[in-house]
Amino acid sequence: MKTCASCSRTSRRDFLAGAGAFGALAALARRGDAGVRVELADVALRSTAKAVIFVNLMGAPSQLDTFDPKEGPWNPNDADLQPLGGGLVLSRKLFPQLSRFGSDLLLLHNVSSWEAAHERGQFYIQTAHQANPAFVAETPNIGSVVSHERTLAGVVGKLPAFMALDGGGGGGIQGATFLGGRHEPLDAPTGSFDTIRHDYFGNDSQRRFGERFGLLKSLEAPVVASPSDPLLTRHIEFYDAARPLMYDPAVEAVFQINGEERSRYGNNQFGNACVVARNAVRAKLGVAFIQITNGGWDTHQSMFDRSSFNSMYRLTEVLDRGVGMLVEDLKASGDLAQTLIIIMGEFGRTPGPLNASGGRDHHRDVMPVAMLGGGVKGGRALGASDSQGARVVEPGWSKQRPIFPEDLTATIYSALGINWTKRILETPTGRIFQYVDGASFGTYTSVDEVFG
Amino acid sequence: MACPAYPPSVRNEWQAALQQERLLKRARIPGPVSSHATETASRIAGKAEIAPQVPRNNFVDDLLFAKMEADGIQPAPLVGDAEFLRRVSLDLTGRIPAPEAIRAFLADSRPDKRDRIVDDLLASDAYVDYFTLYFGNRFQVTSRYYNYIGIPGRTLFHELLRDFLRRDRPFDDLARELIAASGDSYRVGAVNFIVRGIQQGDPVQDTWDALTNTITTQFLGVQTQCVSCHDGAHHLEPINLHLARRRRTELFGISAFLSRLKTTELAVDANNQQVRVVVADESIGTYHGVVDPMNPGPRPPRIGLYEPTYFFGGGKPVTGEWRKELARLVTRDRQFARAAVNYLWAHFFRAGIVDPPEAWDMDRIDAANPPPAPWPLQPSHPELLEELADDFIRGGYRLKPLIRRLVTSSGYQLSVRHPQGPRPELSRYFARQRPRRLLPEELYDALNAASGLEVSLPVTGGAAVSRAVQLPDPYEPQDRNVHRLLVSFGRGDWWRTPRSLETSVVRVLTLMNDGQVNQRTFGSSQGAAATRVARLAASGRPERDLVDDLFLASIGRAPSPAEVEVALGYRAGRTLETWLSDLQWALFNKVDFIFNQ
């Protein structure tokens, strides 16, 4: 069990005070936003990605039946495990699309998780912090941190930097907490994003909306000119932030899916989410972190029973087709090189043979992770687990231990050019928020081996 | 040198206090008040000279204004009648007042009309609805808590809260009923308070500790969960002086009162996994650290045996019924009364006298025994807090007299707009009121009320309700569109997703563009015949009247001259219906609608 890392360590590193960079943004300063004091260490950032797509497989997929397959009696007869070079092996039955992108694909066989419970695990992979009820209200989503950093860097587009897409069966998303409403995820429905549209007047809608919006601004002008309370002005500011999203063909196009795409991506909610993610990346409207959730991976039973709704056949068919087409399309448009895709759940599943119900139960010590794009060097597997998929036996990187989701988060930050050692020294309750729990003190670090 | 893991918030708080003093000296307003007036003198004088037009209605005012006077702080003026009516209607019932009610109130010439309205609202069913929701948000007994509670449990608990409020039962009675609840969760509502604390899949001690934390937080205003994992030392020094010197083993002591808890899960039916829980108590046993080695849980190991010892003062049980004994110790603790009044104060005044209300620092509350410099005394008004607590106890721990005291004070009725602007240092004096965003349920109900639409919201296992504030948990209503809208306004789920009233791009887009919001702005040409827009368009009344009506119905006040000018100016070149519809839309998106000011 992890002890409170902040309490038991004193750092002997030299910290650069990053305070100076934030003075200019004092105008945006509010409770917990830019303008608060930070500390960070001098680390090399890879800055290879403009955007990250985090495919969150809720429920915790089995490593042996996804990205760390091994020969063994537990495999179904049609598994068709194929080596793709560099230590990569995939079931061609379950992952026909991803198998085509072997040279881009990096499979991590050396990742462990600290959690074995779903809610705690989900919180953990969404925030790179241990689920602690005392701090939940002040632990923002990784995506919100990315959005915050993008704002600090002045890299802001029409769309919020953090987008959350529900690819079916998803659960809760941790929000921006103290970083503020500006960094909440754009929780865009993948069916159709109705609320960017005000189309109650047919072809006349844009004009009508423009007029009523103007009326609203006129009526609010006295409040803006002489605010009685900052809460009110802050609220009004969001209207100005939201307005540009409307009636903008470029923004609309991000959320539109035509019939051909829908069908090519698998004709399901996850595929639709992948189309929107692709569009968001290509549109370059400021989206820097997209989380796509896909549920059903908690396969305690009937994994290879085709009649079961959550059989591996169905789950991987949806995943493989959606991500496969996403990768194909991003490659075609030249965007893959700057888009880091990471696919993982919150922990792994029991190794070796299946359980008595034909499934697998929770297992922390080995969990499946796949990465592509955004500077990732593909065509290989990193590290190794044992023949049963039970323990990491070859760390495969500079540290003599498995990789943890904290390290993966640091890696993502590094790819985005964000200093993962940063910590905000004053949350609203006066605590410290480390971007990655333990990374300020060097416990966890970016996995440079991912980049080659 | 401070431990680098903690911010120097101690120094910050000291500097903030010094800064505040400097600002106050500059803010001191010359006036009829003698600059030599001492705090004692002004308290003896009773009727302070600052802002003499603000009447002192009760001891709340006496103490609030005495402190302002002593430090030269000017209060904001009293809020106008229309604003008062909207504010108090929302804060007591979660409803906005109808135009007829506003007009009647404005025309009422009785000098005690504000007090009368308060009495009317307190006597209404709407008060019961709203404060049931308020306590629902505090206890969070939801039908979907794991596979426990379910619809029957939730419904019974909801009815218990309603009954508590309808009869204005003593709050200490309710607390004892909840803490010591026994029986079948599908038969006894109070038992669901206990079931809501069960930590499924974790060691039983985690359940004891979690329930202890809920009890100390909700009934004493002290979150003890920090010290359920570790001693306060080296963790809490910058945060809470009292807890910083308390030990984990002392938390085990109070948690031991829960250690005889016996919970039995019974399947509800063979097919689904829902269970009901029978809660009882063993007659033997005490707090221990024995766990299943395959499932030791997320907390550090617990070593030893611990007898029940009340965390605040060391009280021991006198019988073997430990939960009942804990209930007795908690409700007889003066802190119970303090915390209760402070929570309610925080609802009406947007911040507690001790704020946040779940973060009491018991070493910083006694004015006669102040904490070591540079720590300030935690309550902004320690004497007021003690008087409110006394008043609450004398009133038999009933909520209505306390609420009445708070809401009929002038302090509650001050304007949000302060002549010196929204300066942060004014907050500690409650020298101005603060706006709050409407709750998701209030917002949805206000959309309907303003537009004059009636809705029927289906509730699982019960009769449909007509207002969102009446919904018994965040999984209702069984109308997906309404549910989605409430969630998008930040409702949370009483479990994994907290309530959030923060503004965001998506929330604002919803307010502007969502279909349900916009339907309430439609006129007859868009298929709506029953909306206010449709009725006003068909009424034939003068246009100036229509503007007044829309403003009153939506934001509870008449338009200002500038607003009238904008509204009437917008009429030109548009159809009557377009004009009214746009005006209604703008009003729904105006801060005056979305916030309670």
mmCIF file of N, CA and C in Angstrom, chain B residues 57-58 84-93 105 108 110 112-127 131 348 399-410 412-413:
data_model
loop_
_atom_site.group_PDB
_atom_site.id
_atom_site.type_symbol
_atom_site.label_atom_id
_atom_site.label_comp_id
_atom_site.label_asym_id
_atom_site.label_seq_id
_atom_site.Cartn_x
_atom_site.Cartn_y
_atom_site.Cartn_z
ATOM 1 N N ASN B 57 -32.749 43.373 13.875
ATOM 2 C CA ASN B 57 -33.968 42.618 14.132
ATOM 3 C C ASN B 57 -33.841 41.623 15.271
ATOM 4 N N ASN B 58 -32.636 41.141 15.508
ATOM 5 C CA ASN B 58 -32.465 40.123 16.544
ATOM 6 C C ASN B 58 -30.987 40.053 16.924
ATOM 7 N N PHE B 84 -35.539 40.421 -2.289
ATOM 8 C CA PHE B 84 -35.660 39.639 -1.061
ATOM 9 C C PHE B 84 -36.598 38.462 -1.271
ATOM 10 N N LEU B 85 -37.722 38.728 -1.925
ATOM 11 C CA LEU B 85 -38.705 37.658 -2.098
ATOM 12 C C LEU B 85 -38.111 36.511 -2.916
ATOM 13 N N ARG B 86 -37.399 36.844 -3.985
ATOM 14 C CA ARG B 86 -36.800 35.785 -4.806
ATOM 15 C C ARG B 86 -35.746 35.021 -4.012
ATOM 16 N N ARG B 87 -34.912 35.774 -3.303
ATOM 17 C CA ARG B 87 -33.838 35.139 -2.550
ATOM 18 C C ARG B 87 -34.399 34.186 -1.498
ATOM 19 N N VAL B 88 -35.337 34.676 -0.724
ATOM 20 C CA VAL B 88 -35.814 33.850 0.388
ATOM 21 C C VAL B 88 -36.683 32.699 -0.106
ATOM 22 N N SER B 89 -37.396 32.914 -1.217
ATOM 23 C CA SER B 89 -38.171 31.805 -1.788
ATOM 24 C C SER B 89 -37.242 30.692 -2.233
ATOM 25 N N LEU B 90 -36.158 31.050 -2.879
ATOM 26 C CA LEU B 90 -35.205 30.027 -3.314
ATOM 27 C C LEU B 90 -34.522 29.380 -2.114
ATOM 28 N N ASP B 91 -34.087 30.172 -1.159
ATOM 29 C CA ASP B 91 -33.326 29.608 -0.038
ATOM 30 C C ASP B 91 -34.186 28.776 0.913
ATOM 31 N N LEU B 92 -35.513 29.032 0.923
ATOM 32 C CA LEU B 92 -36.388 28.255 1.802
ATOM 33 C C LEU B 92 -37.134 27.150 1.070
ATOM 34 N N THR B 93 -37.406 27.350 -0.215
ATOM 35 C CA THR B 93 -38.245 26.377 -0.916
ATOM 36 C C THR B 93 -37.678 25.947 -2.268
ATOM 37 N N PHE B 105 -46.563 41.161 -2.874
ATOM 38 C CA PHE B 105 -45.591 41.467 -1.836
ATOM 39 C C PHE B 105 -45.137 42.924 -1.914
ATOM 40 N N ASP B 108 -47.792 45.156 -0.595
ATOM 41 C CA ASP B 108 -48.097 44.973 0.825
ATOM 42 C C ASP B 108 -47.427 46.083 1.637
ATOM 43 N N ARG B 110 -47.630 46.388 5.004
ATOM 44 C CA ARG B 110 -47.417 46.055 6.418
ATOM 45 C C ARG B 110 -45.922 46.079 6.723
ATOM 46 N N ASP B 112 -44.236 44.425 8.750
ATOM 47 C CA ASP B 112 -43.632 43.131 9.055
ATOM 48 C C ASP B 112 -43.839 42.134 7.922
ATOM 49 N N LYS B 113 -44.006 42.656 6.706
ATOM 50 C CA LYS B 113 -44.356 41.750 5.614
ATOM 51 C C LYS B 113 -43.261 40.725 5.321
ATOM 52 N N ARG B 114 -41.998 41.126 5.521
ATOM 53 C CA ARG B 114 -40.918 40.167 5.251
ATOM 54 C C ARG B 114 -40.995 39.001 6.219
ATOM 55 N N ASP B 115 -41.209 39.298 7.488
ATOM 56 C CA ASP B 115 -41.339 38.224 8.478
ATOM 57 C C ASP B 115 -42.520 37.318 8.144
ATOM 58 N N ARG B 116 -43.619 37.918 7.655
ATOM 59 C CA ARG B 116 -44.799 37.118 7.345
ATOM 60 C C ARG B 116 -44.524 36.156 6.192
ATOM 61 N N ILE B 117 -43.831 36.668 5.203
ATOM 62 C CA ILE B 117 -43.493 35.797 4.065
ATOM 63 C C ILE B 117 -42.629 34.637 4.541
ATOM 64 N N VAL B 118 -41.692 34.938 5.401
ATOM 65 C CA VAL B 118 -40.837 33.871 5.934
ATOM 66 C C VAL B 118 -41.690 32.820 6.620
ATOM 67 N N ASP B 119 -42.638 33.253 7.432
ATOM 68 C CA ASP B 119 -43.508 32.296 8.126
ATOM 69 C C ASP B 119 -44.326 31.474 7.139
ATOM 70 N N ASP B 120 -44.842 32.146 6.107
ATOM 71 C CA ASP B 120 -45.626 31.416 5.098
ATOM 72 C C ASP B 120 -44.768 30.357 4.419
ATOM 73 N N LEU B 121 -43.566 30.761 4.043
ATOM 74 C CA LEU B 121 -42.703 29.812 3.338
ATOM 75 C C LEU B 121 -42.304 28.650 4.236
ATOM 76 N N LEU B 122 -42.013 28.953 5.490
ATOM 77 C CA LEU B 122 -41.619 27.880 6.410
ATOM 78 C C LEU B 122 -42.752 26.899 6.659
ATOM 79 N N ALA B 123 -43.980 27.387 6.554
ATOM 80 C CA ALA B 123 -45.129 26.512 6.809
ATOM 81 C C ALA B 123 -45.531 25.708 5.578
ATOM 82 N N SER B 124 -44.878 25.960 4.450
ATOM 83 C CA SER B 124 -45.345 25.348 3.196
ATOM 84 C C SER B 124 -44.768 23.956 2.971
ATOM 85 N N ASP B 125 -45.436 23.200 2.126
ATOM 86 C CA ASP B 125 -44.920 21.894 1.694
ATOM 87 C C ASP B 125 -43.631 22.077 0.913
ATOM 88 N N ALA B 126 -43.543 23.194 0.237
ATOM 89 C CA ALA B 126 -42.353 23.452 -0.574
ATOM 90 C C ALA B 126 -41.091 23.503 0.285
ATOM 91 N N TYR B 127 -41.240 23.999 1.525
ATOM 92 C CA TYR B 127 -40.096 23.987 2.452
ATOM 93 C C TYR B 127 -39.687 22.548 2.752
ATOM 94 N N PHE B 131 -35.918 21.194 1.819
ATOM 95 C CA PHE B 131 -34.959 20.785 2.845
ATOM 96 C C PHE B 131 -34.796 19.281 2.920
ATOM 97 N N PHE B 348 -27.606 29.675 4.171
ATOM 98 C CA PHE B 348 -28.256 30.967 3.958
ATOM 99 C C PHE B 348 -27.277 32.099 3.680
ATOM 100 N N LEU B 399 -35.312 22.902 13.710
ATOM 101 C CA LEU B 399 -34.737 23.728 12.648
ATOM 102 C C LEU B 399 -35.513 25.005 12.398
ATOM 103 N N LYS B 400 -36.823 24.923 12.424
ATOM 104 C CA LYS B 400 -37.599 26.089 11.985
ATOM 105 C C LYS B 400 -37.320 27.353 12.793
ATOM 106 N N PRO B 401 -37.266 27.267 14.128
ATOM 107 C CA PRO B 401 -36.968 28.510 14.866
ATOM 108 C C PRO B 401 -35.589 29.063 14.508
ATOM 109 N N LEU B 402 -34.622 28.174 14.315
ATOM 110 C CA LEU B 402 -33.282 28.622 13.959
ATOM 111 C C LEU B 402 -33.298 29.296 12.591
ATOM 112 N N ILE B 403 -33.920 28.626 11.635
ATOM 113 C CA ILE B 403 -33.962 29.187 10.286
ATOM 114 C C ILE B 403 -34.665 30.532 10.303
ATOM 115 N N ARG B 404 -35.737 30.602 11.054
ATOM 116 C CA ARG B 404 -36.479 31.855 11.123
ATOM 117 C C ARG B 404 -35.590 32.973 11.667
ATOM 118 N N ARG B 405 -34.835 32.632 12.704
ATOM 119 C CA ARG B 405 -33.925 33.612 13.293
ATOM 120 C C ARG B 405 -32.936 34.118 12.246
ATOM 121 N N LEU B 406 -32.393 33.196 11.455
ATOM 122 C CA LEU B 406 -31.379 33.592 10.476
ATOM 123 C C LEU B 406 -31.994 34.451 9.382
ATOM 124 N N VAL B 407 -33.126 34.020 8.884
ATOM 125 C CA VAL B 407 -33.671 34.622 7.678
ATOM 126 C C VAL B 407 -34.405 35.932 7.939
ATOM 127 N N THR B 408 -34.836 36.121 9.179
ATOM 128 C CA THR B 408 -35.484 37.401 9.495
ATOM 129 C C THR B 408 -34.478 38.443 9.973
ATOM 130 N N SER B 409 -33.213 38.066 10.024
ATOM 131 C CA SER B 409 -32.201 39.059 10.415
ATOM 132 C C SER B 409 -31.947 39.990 9.243
ATOM 133 N N SER B 410 -31.497 41.185 9.552
ATOM 134 C CA SER B 410 -31.096 42.102 8.481
ATOM 135 C C SER B 410 -29.849 41.589 7.788
ATOM 136 N N TYR B 412 -29.045 38.685 6.859
ATOM 137 C CA TYR B 412 -29.359 37.821 5.724
ATOM 138 C C TYR B 412 -29.877 38.640 4.550
ATOM 139 N N GLN B 413 -30.446 39.798 4.846
ATOM 140 C CA GLN B 413 -31.160 40.555 3.830
ATOM 141 C C GLN B 413 -30.329 41.667 3.193
#
